[in-house]
Short mmCIF file of C-alpha atoms in Angstrom, two decimals:
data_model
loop_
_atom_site.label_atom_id
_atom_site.label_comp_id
_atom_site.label_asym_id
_atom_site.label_seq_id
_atom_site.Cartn_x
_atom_site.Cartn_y
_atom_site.Cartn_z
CA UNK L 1 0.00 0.00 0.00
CA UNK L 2 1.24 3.74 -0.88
CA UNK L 3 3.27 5.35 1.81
CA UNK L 4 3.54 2.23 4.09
CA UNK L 5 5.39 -0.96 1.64
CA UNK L 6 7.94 1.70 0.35
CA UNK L 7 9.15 2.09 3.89
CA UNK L 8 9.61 -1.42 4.71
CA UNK L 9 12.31 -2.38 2.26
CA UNK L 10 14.21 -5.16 4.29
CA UNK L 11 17.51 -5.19 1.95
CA UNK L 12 17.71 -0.86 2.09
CA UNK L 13 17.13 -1.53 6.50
CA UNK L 14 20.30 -3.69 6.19
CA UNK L 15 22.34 -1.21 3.82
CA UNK L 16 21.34 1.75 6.37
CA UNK L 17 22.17 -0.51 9.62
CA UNK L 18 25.89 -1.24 7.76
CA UNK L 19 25.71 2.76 7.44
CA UNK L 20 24.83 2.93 11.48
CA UNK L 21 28.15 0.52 11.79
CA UNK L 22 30.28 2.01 10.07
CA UNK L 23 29.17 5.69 11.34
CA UNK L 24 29.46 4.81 15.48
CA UNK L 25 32.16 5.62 17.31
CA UNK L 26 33.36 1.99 18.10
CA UNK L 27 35.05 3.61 21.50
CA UNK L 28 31.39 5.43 22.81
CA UNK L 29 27.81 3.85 23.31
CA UNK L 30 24.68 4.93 22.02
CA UNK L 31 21.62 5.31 24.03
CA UNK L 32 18.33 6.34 22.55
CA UNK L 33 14.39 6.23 23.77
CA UNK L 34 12.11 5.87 21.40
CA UNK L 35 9.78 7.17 23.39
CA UNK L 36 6.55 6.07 21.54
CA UNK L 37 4.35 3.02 22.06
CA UNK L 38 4.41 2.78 17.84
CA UNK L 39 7.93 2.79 17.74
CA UNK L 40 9.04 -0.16 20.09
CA UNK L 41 6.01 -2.15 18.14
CA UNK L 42 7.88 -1.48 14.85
CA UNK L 43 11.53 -2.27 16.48
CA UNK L 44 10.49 -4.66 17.70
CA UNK L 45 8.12 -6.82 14.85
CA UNK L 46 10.40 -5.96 12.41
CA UNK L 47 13.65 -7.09 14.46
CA UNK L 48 15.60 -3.63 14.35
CA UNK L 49 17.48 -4.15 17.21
CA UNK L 50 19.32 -7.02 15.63
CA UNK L 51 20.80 -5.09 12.68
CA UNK L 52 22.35 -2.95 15.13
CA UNK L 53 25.87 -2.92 16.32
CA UNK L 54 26.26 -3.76 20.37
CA UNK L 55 26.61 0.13 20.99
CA UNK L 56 23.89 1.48 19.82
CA UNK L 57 21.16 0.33 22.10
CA UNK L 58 17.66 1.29 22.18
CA UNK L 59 15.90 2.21 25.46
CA UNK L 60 11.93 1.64 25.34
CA UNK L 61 10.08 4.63 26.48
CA UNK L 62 6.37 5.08 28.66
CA UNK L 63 4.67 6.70 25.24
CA UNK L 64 1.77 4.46 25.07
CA UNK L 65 -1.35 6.23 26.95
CA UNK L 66 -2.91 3.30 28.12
CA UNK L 67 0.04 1.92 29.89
CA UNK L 68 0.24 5.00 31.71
CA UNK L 69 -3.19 5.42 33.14
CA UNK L 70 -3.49 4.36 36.61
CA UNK L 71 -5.49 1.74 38.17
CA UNK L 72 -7.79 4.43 40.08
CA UNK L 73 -8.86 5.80 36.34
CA UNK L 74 -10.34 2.71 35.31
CA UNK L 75 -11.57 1.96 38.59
CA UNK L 76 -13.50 4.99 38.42
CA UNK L 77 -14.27 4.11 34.76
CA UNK L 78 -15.67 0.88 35.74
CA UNK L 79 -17.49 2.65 38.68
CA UNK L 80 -19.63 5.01 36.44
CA UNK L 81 -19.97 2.22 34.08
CA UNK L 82 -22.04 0.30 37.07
CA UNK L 83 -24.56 2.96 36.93
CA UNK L 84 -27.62 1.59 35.21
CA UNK L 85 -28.39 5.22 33.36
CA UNK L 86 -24.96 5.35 32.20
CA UNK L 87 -23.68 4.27 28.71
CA UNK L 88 -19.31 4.12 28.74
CA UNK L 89 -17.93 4.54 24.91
CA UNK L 90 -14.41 3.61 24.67
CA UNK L 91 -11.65 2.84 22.34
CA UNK L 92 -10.67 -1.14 22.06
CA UNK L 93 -7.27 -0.76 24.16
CA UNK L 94 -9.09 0.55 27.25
CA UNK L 95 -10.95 -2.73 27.65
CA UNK L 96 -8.68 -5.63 29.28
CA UNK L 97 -6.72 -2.78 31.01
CA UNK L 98 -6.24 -3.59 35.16
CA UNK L 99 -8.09 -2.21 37.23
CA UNK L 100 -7.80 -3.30 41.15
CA UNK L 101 -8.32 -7.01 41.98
CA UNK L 102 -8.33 -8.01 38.71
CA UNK L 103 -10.99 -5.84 37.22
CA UNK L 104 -10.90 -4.72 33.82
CA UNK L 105 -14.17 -2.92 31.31
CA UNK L 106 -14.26 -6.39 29.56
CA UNK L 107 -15.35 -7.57 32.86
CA UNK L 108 -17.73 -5.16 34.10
CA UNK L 109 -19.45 -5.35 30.86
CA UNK L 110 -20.02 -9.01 31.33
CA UNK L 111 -21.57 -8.13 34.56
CA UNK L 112 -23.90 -6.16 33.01
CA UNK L 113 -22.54 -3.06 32.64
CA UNK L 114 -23.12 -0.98 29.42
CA UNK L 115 -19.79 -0.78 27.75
CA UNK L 116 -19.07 -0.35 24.54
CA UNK L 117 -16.33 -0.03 21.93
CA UNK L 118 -16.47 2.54 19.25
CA UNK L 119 -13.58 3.37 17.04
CA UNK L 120 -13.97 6.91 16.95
CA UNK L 121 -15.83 9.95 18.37
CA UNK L 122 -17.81 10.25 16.00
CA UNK L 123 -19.73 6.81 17.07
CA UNK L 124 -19.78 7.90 20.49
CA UNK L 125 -22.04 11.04 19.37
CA UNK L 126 -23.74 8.67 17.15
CA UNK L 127 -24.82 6.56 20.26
CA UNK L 128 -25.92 9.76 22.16
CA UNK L 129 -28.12 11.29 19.62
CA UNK L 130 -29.82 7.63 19.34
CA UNK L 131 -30.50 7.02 22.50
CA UNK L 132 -31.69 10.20 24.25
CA UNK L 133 -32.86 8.43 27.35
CA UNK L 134 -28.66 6.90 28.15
CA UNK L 135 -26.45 8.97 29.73
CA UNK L 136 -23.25 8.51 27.14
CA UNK L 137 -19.80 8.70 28.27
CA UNK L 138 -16.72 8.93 26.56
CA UNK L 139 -13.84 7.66 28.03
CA UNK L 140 -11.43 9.56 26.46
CA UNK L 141 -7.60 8.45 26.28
CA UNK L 142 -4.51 9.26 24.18
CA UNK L 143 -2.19 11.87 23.08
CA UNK L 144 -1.83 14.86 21.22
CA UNK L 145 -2.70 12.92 18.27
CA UNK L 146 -6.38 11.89 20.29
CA UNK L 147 -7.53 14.94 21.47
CA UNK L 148 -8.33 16.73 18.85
CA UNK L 149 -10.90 14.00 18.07
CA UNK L 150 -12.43 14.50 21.35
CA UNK L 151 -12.68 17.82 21.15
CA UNK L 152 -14.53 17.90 17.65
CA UNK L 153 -17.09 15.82 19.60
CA UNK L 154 -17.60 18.11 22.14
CA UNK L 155 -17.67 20.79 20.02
CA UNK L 156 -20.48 18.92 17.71
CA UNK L 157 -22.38 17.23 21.02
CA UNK L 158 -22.70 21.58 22.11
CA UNK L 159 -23.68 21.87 18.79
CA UNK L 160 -26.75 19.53 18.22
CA UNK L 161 -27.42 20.21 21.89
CA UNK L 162 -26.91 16.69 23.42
CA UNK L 163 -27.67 17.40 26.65
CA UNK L 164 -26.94 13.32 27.11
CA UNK L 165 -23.32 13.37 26.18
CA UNK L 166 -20.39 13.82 28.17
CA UNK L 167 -16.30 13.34 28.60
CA UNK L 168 -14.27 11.70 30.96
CA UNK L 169 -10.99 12.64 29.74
CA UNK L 170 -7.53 11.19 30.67
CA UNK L 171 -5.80 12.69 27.48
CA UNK L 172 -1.95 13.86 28.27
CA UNK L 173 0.78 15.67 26.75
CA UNK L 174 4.31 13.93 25.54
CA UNK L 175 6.63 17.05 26.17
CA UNK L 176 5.44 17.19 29.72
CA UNK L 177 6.04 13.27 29.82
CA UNK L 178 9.72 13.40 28.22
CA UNK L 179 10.66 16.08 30.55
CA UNK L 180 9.70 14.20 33.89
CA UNK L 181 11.55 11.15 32.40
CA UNK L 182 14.72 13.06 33.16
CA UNK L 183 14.29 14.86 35.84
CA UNK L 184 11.84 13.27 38.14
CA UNK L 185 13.44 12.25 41.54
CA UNK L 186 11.88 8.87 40.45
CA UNK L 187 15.00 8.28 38.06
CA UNK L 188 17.76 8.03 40.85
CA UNK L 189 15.57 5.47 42.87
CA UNK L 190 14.98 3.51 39.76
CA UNK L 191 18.38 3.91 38.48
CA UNK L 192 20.39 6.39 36.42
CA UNK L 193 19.62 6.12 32.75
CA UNK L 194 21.78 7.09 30.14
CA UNK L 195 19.87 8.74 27.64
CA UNK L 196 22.15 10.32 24.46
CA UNK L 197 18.62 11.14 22.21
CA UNK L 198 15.11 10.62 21.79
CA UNK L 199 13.18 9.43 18.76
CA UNK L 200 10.10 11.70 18.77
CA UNK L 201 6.58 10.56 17.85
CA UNK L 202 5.33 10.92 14.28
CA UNK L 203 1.73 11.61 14.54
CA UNK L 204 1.45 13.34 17.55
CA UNK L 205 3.91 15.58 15.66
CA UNK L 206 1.86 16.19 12.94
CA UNK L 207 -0.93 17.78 15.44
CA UNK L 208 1.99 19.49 17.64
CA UNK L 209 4.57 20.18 15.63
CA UNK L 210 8.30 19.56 16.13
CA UNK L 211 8.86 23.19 17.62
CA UNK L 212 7.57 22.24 21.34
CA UNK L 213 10.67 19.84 20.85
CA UNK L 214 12.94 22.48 20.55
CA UNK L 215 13.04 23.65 24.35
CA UNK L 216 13.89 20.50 25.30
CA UNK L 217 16.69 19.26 22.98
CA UNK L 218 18.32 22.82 24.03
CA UNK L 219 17.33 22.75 28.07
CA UNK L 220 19.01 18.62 28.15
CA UNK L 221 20.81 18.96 25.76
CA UNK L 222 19.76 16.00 24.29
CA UNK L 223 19.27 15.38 20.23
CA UNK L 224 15.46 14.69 19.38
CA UNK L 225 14.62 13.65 15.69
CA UNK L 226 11.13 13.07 15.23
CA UNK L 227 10.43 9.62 12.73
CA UNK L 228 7.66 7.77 11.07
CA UNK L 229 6.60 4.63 12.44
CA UNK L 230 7.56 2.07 8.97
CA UNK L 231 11.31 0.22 9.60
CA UNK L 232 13.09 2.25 7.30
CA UNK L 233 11.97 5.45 8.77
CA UNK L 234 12.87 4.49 12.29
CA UNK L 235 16.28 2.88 11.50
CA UNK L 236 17.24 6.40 9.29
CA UNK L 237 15.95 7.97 12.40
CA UNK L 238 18.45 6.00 14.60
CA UNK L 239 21.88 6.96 11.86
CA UNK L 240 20.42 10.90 12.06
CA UNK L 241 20.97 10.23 16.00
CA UNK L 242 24.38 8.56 15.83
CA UNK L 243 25.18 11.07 13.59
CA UNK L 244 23.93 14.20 15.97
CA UNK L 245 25.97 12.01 18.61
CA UNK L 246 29.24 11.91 16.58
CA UNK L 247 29.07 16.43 16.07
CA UNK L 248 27.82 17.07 19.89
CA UNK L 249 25.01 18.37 18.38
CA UNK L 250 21.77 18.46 20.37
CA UNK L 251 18.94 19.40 17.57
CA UNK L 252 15.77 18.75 16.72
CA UNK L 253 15.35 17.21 13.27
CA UNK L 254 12.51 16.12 11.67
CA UNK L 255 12.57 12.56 9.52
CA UNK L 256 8.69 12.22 9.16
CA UNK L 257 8.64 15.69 6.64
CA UNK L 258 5.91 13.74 4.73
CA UNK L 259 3.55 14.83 6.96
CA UNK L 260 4.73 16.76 10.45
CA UNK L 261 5.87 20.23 9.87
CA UNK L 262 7.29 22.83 12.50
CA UNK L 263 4.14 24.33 13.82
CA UNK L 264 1.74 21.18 13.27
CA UNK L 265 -1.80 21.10 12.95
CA UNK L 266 -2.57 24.50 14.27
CA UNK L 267 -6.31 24.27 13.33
CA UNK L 268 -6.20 21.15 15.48
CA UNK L 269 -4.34 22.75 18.06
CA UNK L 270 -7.17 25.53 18.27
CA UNK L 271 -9.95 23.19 18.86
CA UNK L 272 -8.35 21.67 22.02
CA UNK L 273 -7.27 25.13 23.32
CA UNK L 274 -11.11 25.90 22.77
CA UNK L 275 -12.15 23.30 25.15
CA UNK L 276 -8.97 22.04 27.11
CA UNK L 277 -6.30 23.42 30.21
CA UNK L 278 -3.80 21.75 31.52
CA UNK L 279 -4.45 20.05 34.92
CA UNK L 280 -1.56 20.83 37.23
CA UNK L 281 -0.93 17.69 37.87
CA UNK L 282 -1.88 13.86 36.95
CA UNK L 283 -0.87 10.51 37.70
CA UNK L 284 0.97 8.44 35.08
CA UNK L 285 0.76 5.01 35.83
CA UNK L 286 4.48 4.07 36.45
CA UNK L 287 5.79 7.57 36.38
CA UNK L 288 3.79 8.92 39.71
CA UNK L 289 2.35 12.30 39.62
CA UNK L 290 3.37 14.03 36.55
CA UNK L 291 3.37 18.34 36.62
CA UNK L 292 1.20 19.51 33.89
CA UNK L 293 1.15 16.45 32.13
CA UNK L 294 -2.23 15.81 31.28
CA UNK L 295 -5.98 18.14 30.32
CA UNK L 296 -9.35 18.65 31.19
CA UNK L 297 -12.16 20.33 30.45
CA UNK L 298 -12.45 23.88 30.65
CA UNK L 299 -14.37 24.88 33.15
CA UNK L 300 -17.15 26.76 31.11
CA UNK L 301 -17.96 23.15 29.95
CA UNK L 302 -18.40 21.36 33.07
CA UNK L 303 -21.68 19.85 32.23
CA UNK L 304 -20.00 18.01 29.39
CA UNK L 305 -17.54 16.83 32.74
CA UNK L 306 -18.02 13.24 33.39
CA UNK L 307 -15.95 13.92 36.33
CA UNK L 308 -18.33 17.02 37.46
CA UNK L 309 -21.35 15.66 36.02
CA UNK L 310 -21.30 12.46 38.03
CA UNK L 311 -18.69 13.75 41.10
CA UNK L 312 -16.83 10.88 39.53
CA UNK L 313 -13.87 10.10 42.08
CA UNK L 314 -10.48 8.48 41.82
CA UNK L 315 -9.96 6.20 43.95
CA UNK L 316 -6.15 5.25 45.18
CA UNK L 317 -5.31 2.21 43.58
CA UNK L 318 -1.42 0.56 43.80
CA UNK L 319 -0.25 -1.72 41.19
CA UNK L 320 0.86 -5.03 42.24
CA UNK L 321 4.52 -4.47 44.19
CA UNK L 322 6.30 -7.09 42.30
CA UNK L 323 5.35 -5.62 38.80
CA UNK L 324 8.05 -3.64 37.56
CA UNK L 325 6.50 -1.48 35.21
CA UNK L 326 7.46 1.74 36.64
CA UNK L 327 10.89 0.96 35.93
CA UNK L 328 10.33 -0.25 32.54
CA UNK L 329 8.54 2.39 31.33
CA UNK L 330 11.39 4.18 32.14
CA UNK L 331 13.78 2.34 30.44
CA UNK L 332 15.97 1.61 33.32
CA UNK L 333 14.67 -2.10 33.60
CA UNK L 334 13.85 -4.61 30.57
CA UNK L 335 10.47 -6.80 30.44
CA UNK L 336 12.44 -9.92 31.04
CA UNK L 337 13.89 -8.74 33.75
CA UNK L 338 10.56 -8.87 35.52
CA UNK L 339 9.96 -11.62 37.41
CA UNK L 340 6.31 -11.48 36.91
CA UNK L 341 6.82 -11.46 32.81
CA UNK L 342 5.25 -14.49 30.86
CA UNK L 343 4.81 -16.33 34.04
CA UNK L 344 1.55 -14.54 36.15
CA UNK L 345 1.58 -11.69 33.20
CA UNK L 346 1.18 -12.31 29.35
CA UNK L 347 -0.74 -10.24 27.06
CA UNK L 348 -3.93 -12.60 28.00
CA UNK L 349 -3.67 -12.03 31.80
CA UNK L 350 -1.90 -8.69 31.75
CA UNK L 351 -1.21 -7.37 35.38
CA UNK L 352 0.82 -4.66 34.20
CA UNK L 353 0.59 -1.97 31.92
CA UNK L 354 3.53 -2.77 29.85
CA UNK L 355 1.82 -5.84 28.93
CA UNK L 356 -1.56 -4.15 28.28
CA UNK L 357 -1.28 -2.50 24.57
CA UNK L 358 0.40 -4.17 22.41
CA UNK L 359 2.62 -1.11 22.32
CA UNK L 360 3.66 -2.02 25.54
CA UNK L 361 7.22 -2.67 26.01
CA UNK L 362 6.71 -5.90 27.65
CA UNK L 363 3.43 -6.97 25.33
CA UNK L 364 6.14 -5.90 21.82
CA UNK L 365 9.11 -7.98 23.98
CA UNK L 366 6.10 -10.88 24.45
CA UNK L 367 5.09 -11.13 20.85
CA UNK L 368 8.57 -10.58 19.07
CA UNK L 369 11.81 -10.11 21.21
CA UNK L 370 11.42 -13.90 23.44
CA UNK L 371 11.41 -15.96 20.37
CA UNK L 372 14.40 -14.26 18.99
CA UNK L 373 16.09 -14.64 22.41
CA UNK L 374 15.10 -18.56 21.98
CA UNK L 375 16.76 -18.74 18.73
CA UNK L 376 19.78 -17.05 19.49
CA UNK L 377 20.28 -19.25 22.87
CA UNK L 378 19.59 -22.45 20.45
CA UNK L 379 22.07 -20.98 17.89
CA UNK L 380 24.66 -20.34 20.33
CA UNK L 381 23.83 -23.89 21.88
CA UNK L 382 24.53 -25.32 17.97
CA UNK L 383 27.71 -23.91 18.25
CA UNK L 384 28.70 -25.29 21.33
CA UNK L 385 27.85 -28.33 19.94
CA UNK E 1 -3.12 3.72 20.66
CA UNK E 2 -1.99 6.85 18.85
CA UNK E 3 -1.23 4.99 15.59
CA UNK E 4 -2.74 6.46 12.40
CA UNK E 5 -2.42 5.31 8.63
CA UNK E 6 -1.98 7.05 5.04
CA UNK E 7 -5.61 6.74 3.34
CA UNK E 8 -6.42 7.67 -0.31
CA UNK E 9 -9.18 10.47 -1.03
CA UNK E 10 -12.06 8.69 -3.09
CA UNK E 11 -14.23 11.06 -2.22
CA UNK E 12 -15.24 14.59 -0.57
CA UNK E 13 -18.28 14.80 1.03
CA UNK E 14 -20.43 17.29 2.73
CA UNK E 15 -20.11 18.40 6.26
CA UNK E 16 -15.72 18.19 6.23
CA UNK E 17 -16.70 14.14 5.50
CA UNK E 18 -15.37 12.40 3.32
CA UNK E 19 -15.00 8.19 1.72
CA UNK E 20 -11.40 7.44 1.90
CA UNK E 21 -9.94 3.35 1.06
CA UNK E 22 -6.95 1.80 2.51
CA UNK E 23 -5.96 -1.47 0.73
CA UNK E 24 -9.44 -1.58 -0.99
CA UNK E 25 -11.49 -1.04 2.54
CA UNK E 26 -13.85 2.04 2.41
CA UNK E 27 -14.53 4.16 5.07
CA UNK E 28 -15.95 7.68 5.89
CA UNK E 29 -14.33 9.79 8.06
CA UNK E 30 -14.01 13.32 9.11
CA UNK E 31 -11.63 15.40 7.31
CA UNK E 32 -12.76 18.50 10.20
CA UNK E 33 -9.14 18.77 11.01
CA UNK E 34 -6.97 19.53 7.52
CA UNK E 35 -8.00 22.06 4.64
CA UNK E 36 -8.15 21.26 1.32
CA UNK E 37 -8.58 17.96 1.02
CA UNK E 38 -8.53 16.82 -2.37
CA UNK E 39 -9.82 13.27 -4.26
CA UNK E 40 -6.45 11.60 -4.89
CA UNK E 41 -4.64 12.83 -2.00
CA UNK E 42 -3.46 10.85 1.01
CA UNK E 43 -4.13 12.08 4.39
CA UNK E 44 -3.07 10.19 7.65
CA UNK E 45 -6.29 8.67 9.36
CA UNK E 46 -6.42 8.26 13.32
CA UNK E 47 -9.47 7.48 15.05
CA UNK E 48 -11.92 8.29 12.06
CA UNK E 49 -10.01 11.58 11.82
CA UNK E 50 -7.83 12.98 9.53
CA UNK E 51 -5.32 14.76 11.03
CA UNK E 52 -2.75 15.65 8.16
CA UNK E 53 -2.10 15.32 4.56
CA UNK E 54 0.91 13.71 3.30
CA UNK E 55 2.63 15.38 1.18
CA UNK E 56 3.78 13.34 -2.03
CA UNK E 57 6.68 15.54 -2.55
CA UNK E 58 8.13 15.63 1.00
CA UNK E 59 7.97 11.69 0.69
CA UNK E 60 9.46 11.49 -2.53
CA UNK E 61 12.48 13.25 -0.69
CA UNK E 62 12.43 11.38 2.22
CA UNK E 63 12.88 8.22 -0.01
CA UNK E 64 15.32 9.44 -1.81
CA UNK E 65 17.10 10.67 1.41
CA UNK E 66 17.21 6.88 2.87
CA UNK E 67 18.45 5.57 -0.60
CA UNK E 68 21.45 8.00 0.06
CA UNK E 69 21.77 7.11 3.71
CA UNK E 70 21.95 3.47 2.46
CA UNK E 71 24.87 4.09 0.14
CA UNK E 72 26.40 6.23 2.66
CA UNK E 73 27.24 9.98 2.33
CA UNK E 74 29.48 12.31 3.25
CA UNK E 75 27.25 14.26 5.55
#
């Protein structure tokens, strides 16, 4: 298909991974976080990490939004669910997520609550205009690229006056997210992690831009180049890093020019400032309490406020103490290094929320990175023999 | 979660809607968020959304930008 097969040219990968070789410093490592969901899927289904050389190492990042929403969200989720007036619209990936003692919206709807998945705003609204007498709820999740969606919907619900339609919104903001990853006190508990540049998400970047980037390569220090989410687009993103590396450059460069430019979508970016603030501070589920990291509704819209609406309240919720999410999200731990992985959590019984989405770090390492770990242990076994 | 794919125009509709295919699929969706959306033109989909157009030329370049990365350059 146009714009995805051209980017997955498996002998081109190879030729640009010999280019990664022969470009690293063979004396220096290389340490960079993708830090979207989308990108550790691609690494790792399309086995990246294995055409690179042993110094250039790629840390997985906590950019999937349903990995970091805490327990107490969907508790409250599943809460307002129970409510016999109330009808919950979600996306797909919200339903098998954790909630406390083993919860999840799959669950609650086979209680009997009235839960169900759309695949876009737009069939949320749908929903509300057809049933007048339901009180429909969005449960709204994601990033940049997400919200404008949600707002739209607001902006149409206010529009046809559906008085029966309203938002519970958990949408939050990558900048905020990247930031906290390196300076949270979090880090030195979990471990020191050496981060030399980031590989910035592609389609939030086409909503945000690659200029709120910009404060951040310069304030770290830290090389950012933003990349599409085919093979070949992430691997060129990963030579333009080694490459920034090499100079002591620290700049924000943009490989996905097919569609992100420096501003963004500002049109998008106007409806969510039309109906959005930031909250001062939210929970990310693995990263704690993150400072502006997150939005809600403005306030002139509170009866579009699930949270308002239905004094909706979140309760404390702690994930389970051996899961080591928190420091896997943060790149300082890896998914096998869990002792909970593929034992007590797989992607059918996930406990954490690395193993939630399948662009979770540990649901990507589940699906793709154990079998190649089999196969090289049996190679290296062959040559033993 | 935040994934979105390139989808073909086939059609602009009333209301910023519009029929777009992917791999012969069709689908309508809301093109609210981009101007100008034209039959013919590829715009990346998320959520029933549109939320950019790609632009052919910028590809083009960034194709032709990996094919030198590939051979290795000087930069």
């Amino acid at each position: 298909m146009k714009y995805i097969d051209e980017y997955r040219d498996g002998r081109l990968a190879m030729d640009i991974a010999r280019q990664i070789v022969a470009t690293a410093d063979l004396v220096r490592s290389y340490h960079f976080m993708e830090f979207c969901g989308g990108h550790t899927h691609a690494i790792s289904r399309y086995g990246l990490e294995d055409l690179l050389p042993p110094n250039v190492r790629m840390i997985h990042g906590p950019g999937c939004p349903v990995c970091v929403l805490p327990i107490g969200r969907i508790d409250a989720a599943i809460a307002l669910a129970m409510r016999p007036e109330v009808t919950l619209c979600t996306y797909g990936d919200l339903m098998r997520v954790p909630g406390s003692d083993g919860s999840n919206l799959l669950k609650a709807k086979a209680a009997g609550a009235d839960i169900r998945m759309v695949y876009s705003t737009l069939d949320a609204l749908r929903i509300a205009e057809a049933e007048p007498n339901r009180d429909v709820v969005f449960f709204a999740i994601g990033f940049e690229t997400t919200t404008p969606p949600t707002a739209l919907a607001l902006k149409a619900a206010i529009a046809k006056g559906l008085g029966n339609f309203s938002i519970f919104c958990n949408h939050v903001l990558t900048p905020a997210a990247i930031q906290n990853i390196l300076e949270s006190p979090d880090v030195r508990k979990l471990g020191t992690i050496k981060i030399d540049g980031f590989i910035g998400p592609a389609h939030v970047s086409t909503v945000i831009g690659t200029e709120p980037y910009e404060f951040f390569a310069e304030e770290f220090q830290k090389p950012v180049v933003v990349a599409g989410f085919e093979p070949l687009d992430v691997i060129q993103a990963i030579l333009m890093l080694v490459r920034q590396v090499n100079d002591g450059r620290h700049e924000v460069e943009n490989q996905y020019i097919r569609a992100v430019t420096v501003f963004g979508n500002e049109k998008a970016q106007a409806e969510v400032a039309n109906f959005f603030e930031l909250r001062e501070s939210f929970e990310w589920r693995g990263l704690g309490e993150v400072p502006y990291g997150a939005l809600r509704l403005r306030p002139q819209y509170a009866t579009y406020d699930a949270e308002k609406r239905f004094s909706m309240v979140t309760p404390a919720a702690k994930d389970n103490p051996a899961c080591e999410c928190g420091a896997i999200l943060r790149g300082a731990r890896n998914p096998a290094d869990c002792k909970l992985f593929g034992t007590v959590c797989t992607p059918d019984t996930p406990m954490g929320s690395c193993m939630v989405s399948s662009e979770g770090a540990c649901a990507a390492h589940w699906t793709y990175g154990r079998l190649r770990e089999k196969a090289r242990q049996a190679d290296a076994g062959r040559a033993v023999a | 979660m935040c994934l979105a794919i390139p989808v073909q125009v086939k059609e602009v509709l009333p209301d910023d809607m519009a029929k777009v295919t992917l791999g012969g699929v069709s689908k309508i969706i809301s093109t609210a968020l981009v101007d100008d959306v034209k039959v013919g033109g590829y715009v990346v989909l998320h959520v029933g959304y549109a939320l950019a157009k790609i632009d052919p030329e910028e590809a083009e370049r960034t194709l032709a930008l990996i094919r030198e990365a590939a051979i290795g350059d000087a930069a």
